[in-house]
Amino acid sequence: MEEDEFFGEETFQHYCAEFIKHSQKIGDGWEWRTSKDCSDGYMCKTQFQIKNRTAVSHRGTSARVQTCLPMEEALEPPLDDFEVTETTTATEVIKYEYHVLYSCSYQVPVLYFRASFLDGSPLALKDIWEGVHECYKTRLLHGPWDTITQQEHPILGQPFFVLHPCKTNEFMTPVLKNSQKFNRNVNYITSWLSMVGPAVGLNLPLSYARAAFQDEGNVDRQDSSIEPKSLEEL
Amino acid sequence: MTDDKDVLRDVWFGRIPTCFTLYQDEITEREAEPYYLLLPRVSYLTLVTDKVKKHFEKVMRQEDISEIWFEYEGTPLKWHYPIGLLFDLLASSSALPWNITVHFKSFPEKDLLHCPSKDVIEAHFMSCVKEADALKHKSQVINEMQKKDHKQLWMGLQNDRFDQFWAINRKLMEYPAEENGFRYIPFRIYQTTTERPFIRQLFRPVATDDQLHTLGDLLKEVCPSAVAPEDGEKKNQVRIHGIEPVLETPLQWLREHLSHPDNFLHIRIIPQPAD
């Protein structure tokens, strides 16, 4: 049975192209880069974040988890990345680069990222950890490879941090099965990135989810029968 | 198949005589003697150089020591590549011993991964083993193993225990009899002439007509520029573990006998050196 090409490189590039189309519409900054020696490439985005902000109290873990599912996002107001309730004496600007590459070994997308201060000096892993949201930390600490590690970027050859891809299929399969059950158009990249991105400070505006439904006549956002089961595994 | 089993041992016990010299700009309290060591081809620099580190730390002050890193002729050495691969890529045409420079300052953040502890090497090694199994068995074999089996793989490598390692690794090398080979071959092709660090692609060991794919087939498909045209001169040297396999060698055989402990075939291609 040929499930091997279930999420092949071409499919990956197709979903990235759709994703970037929407990003361009809303000015979200994602772009595609091709590798010099090959036909493959990756999606990337640079964003700036402020460090040393005071931790904002969220409305409990379950609410946070619900906002990760694209379909459920409509029920919760989007969380503001730059929300600062108290001014701290020293705020620093961190430059984050996010790259989405395709892994042919696992046949899934993989999120690579790195962070540096504006003077170019890189952030260490422990500083990155400080930026990981609490609800992800426990899950991410489960195994030596179920977590964030530093690895060589397969195309650029430079050190990046990576969210290990070996569990991606596990949590994406229920999402995709459900979407097939309810005849929904789902952009794999949008769904996947909306789940793994927040763990490392990358949030997707709500409109990405809406963009995936554009081809459908009937958009039912109140459908809560889709269980966030996959996120317990995250 | 006793001959073939010998290949496994030869690969495991391959060594490279190396001379470690402290970088001249490091601050020392007295002269630092070079340190000589036989490096295992299949291991990782930061795993086998504790003695090197201790040797040089003896002549330095604590405050002048931060993370150790190695360099060969100006190129920072990627500790996460197998030692034999680094040597074959960078120094194979130079005379032995391999001369490596040791640094304790100015860690090249843009080029090298950090290696704060042995756990990081273990995580990297196991991550490679896992990825290889994803290609070979859809991760079934590695996931069915217990944690202690994973640990045994690592300990076998760390302590240079061939039998301990292969007791577990042979399971990763097995494939169902009804199939002629693994699903896909885990390999990486390294060329010094390209920007990207290595090439990796999906490639099956067996063709649709059940013919075994050879090393030559792989190269033709994945980096055709490296393979000589039939009538032309050989432009490049293709090496695995420092030897040049015949291009007609079946990939399946290479896979079973010339893989590194991380279960990947690390193939290096460099331009043919001028005579």
PDB file of C-alpha atoms in Angstrom, chain A residues 2-5 35-38 40 102-107 120 122 144-145 150-159 164 166-167, chain B residues 78 80-81 109-114 123 126-127 130-131 134-135 138-139 147 150 183-184 194-198 200-202 204 264:
ATOM      1  CA  GLU A   2       1.577   3.197  -1.148  1.00  0.00           C
ATOM      2  CA  GLU A   3       1.091   5.605   1.728  1.00  0.00           C
ATOM      3  CA  ASP A   4       4.621   6.641   1.176  1.00  0.00           C
ATOM      4  CA  GLU A   5       3.718   9.647  -0.880  1.00  0.00           C
ATOM      5  CA  SER A  35      18.139  26.063  -2.503  1.00  0.00           C
ATOM      6  CA  LYS A  36      20.939  26.935  -4.916  1.00  0.00           C
ATOM      7  CA  ASP A  37      21.934  23.422  -5.870  1.00  0.00           C
ATOM      8  CA  CYS A  38      18.571  21.679  -5.941  1.00  0.00           C
ATOM      9  CA  ASP A  40      13.942  21.930  -3.103  1.00  0.00           C
ATOM     10  CA  TYR A 102      10.507  19.212   4.348  1.00  0.00           C
ATOM     11  CA  SER A 103      11.954  16.045   5.846  1.00  0.00           C
ATOM     12  CA  CYS A 104      11.980  13.229   3.333  1.00  0.00           C
ATOM     13  CA  SER A 105      12.924  10.776   6.080  1.00  0.00           C
ATOM     14  CA  TYR A 106       9.784  11.439   8.110  1.00  0.00           C
ATOM     15  CA  GLN A 107       7.739  12.827   5.211  1.00  0.00           C
ATOM     16  CA  GLY A 120      23.969  39.393  16.048  1.00  0.00           C
ATOM     17  CA  PRO A 122      22.780  34.260  19.263  1.00  0.00           C
ATOM     18  CA  PRO A 144      15.835  13.331  24.525  1.00  0.00           C
ATOM     19  CA  TRP A 145      14.523  13.618  20.999  1.00  0.00           C
ATOM     20  CA  GLN A 150      20.261  22.306  18.068  1.00  0.00           C
ATOM     21  CA  GLN A 151      20.901  20.846  14.630  1.00  0.00           C
ATOM     22  CA  GLU A 152      22.514  21.722  11.356  1.00  0.00           C
ATOM     23  CA  HIS A 153      20.122  23.340   8.879  1.00  0.00           C
ATOM     24  CA  PRO A 154      20.056  20.835   5.977  1.00  0.00           C
ATOM     25  CA  ILE A 155      20.250  23.528   3.308  1.00  0.00           C
ATOM     26  CA  LEU A 156      22.196  26.374   4.913  1.00  0.00           C
ATOM     27  CA  GLY A 157      24.516  24.192   6.990  1.00  0.00           C
ATOM     28  CA  GLN A 158      24.280  26.523  10.003  1.00  0.00           C
ATOM     29  CA  PRO A 159      23.188  25.764  13.571  1.00  0.00           C
ATOM     30  CA  HIS A 164      11.953  17.074  16.418  1.00  0.00           C
ATOM     31  CA  CYS A 166       9.215  12.146  14.740  1.00  0.00           C
ATOM     32  CA  LYS A 167       5.871  12.742  16.477  1.00  0.00           C
TER      33      LYS A 167
ATOM     34  CA  LYS B  78      31.650  19.720  13.029  1.00  0.00           C
ATOM     35  CA  HIS B  80      28.306  15.947  14.976  1.00  0.00           C
ATOM     36  CA  TYR B  81      29.820  14.396  11.836  1.00  0.00           C
ATOM     37  CA  GLU B 109      28.509  30.165  16.795  1.00  0.00           C
ATOM     38  CA  LYS B 110      27.595  30.408  13.146  1.00  0.00           C
ATOM     39  CA  ASP B 111      29.383  27.209  12.155  1.00  0.00           C
ATOM     40  CA  LEU B 112      29.268  24.726  14.991  1.00  0.00           C
ATOM     41  CA  LEU B 113      26.626  23.188  17.178  1.00  0.00           C
ATOM     42  CA  HIS B 114      27.239  23.486  20.888  1.00  0.00           C
ATOM     43  CA  ALA B 123      20.659  12.776  21.588  1.00  0.00           C
ATOM     44  CA  MET B 126      19.949   8.481  18.628  1.00  0.00           C
ATOM     45  CA  SER B 127      18.208  11.053  16.480  1.00  0.00           C
ATOM     46  CA  LYS B 130      15.785   7.003  14.573  1.00  0.00           C
ATOM     47  CA  GLU B 131      15.746   8.865  11.299  1.00  0.00           C
ATOM     48  CA  ALA B 134      12.073   5.893   9.687  1.00  0.00           C
ATOM     49  CA  LEU B 135      13.493   5.394   6.211  1.00  0.00           C
ATOM     50  CA  LYS B 138       8.804   3.394   9.057  1.00  0.00           C
ATOM     51  CA  SER B 139      10.288   3.585  12.569  1.00  0.00           C
ATOM     52  CA  LYS B 147      14.657   2.160  26.281  1.00  0.00           C
ATOM     53  CA  HIS B 150      18.470   2.288  22.839  1.00  0.00           C
ATOM     54  CA  ARG B 183      12.092   0.525   2.166  1.00  0.00           C
ATOM     55  CA  TYR B 184      14.556   3.335   1.512  1.00  0.00           C
ATOM     56  CA  THR B 194      28.446  22.623  -2.990  1.00  0.00           C
ATOM     57  CA  GLU B 195      26.992  25.077  -0.494  1.00  0.00           C
ATOM     58  CA  ARG B 196      24.508  22.762   1.063  1.00  0.00           C
ATOM     59  CA  PRO B 197      26.085  20.457   3.634  1.00  0.00           C
ATOM     60  CA  PHE B 198      24.825  17.196   2.144  1.00  0.00           C
ATOM     61  CA  ARG B 200      19.621  13.346   1.157  1.00  0.00           C
ATOM     62  CA  GLN B 201      16.753  11.927  -0.851  1.00  0.00           C
ATOM     63  CA  LEU B 202      14.412   8.992  -0.966  1.00  0.00           C
ATOM     64  CA  ARG B 204      15.017   2.464  -2.896  1.00  0.00           C
ATOM     65  CA  PHE B 264      23.530   6.049   7.702  1.00  0.00           C
TER      66      PHE B 264
END
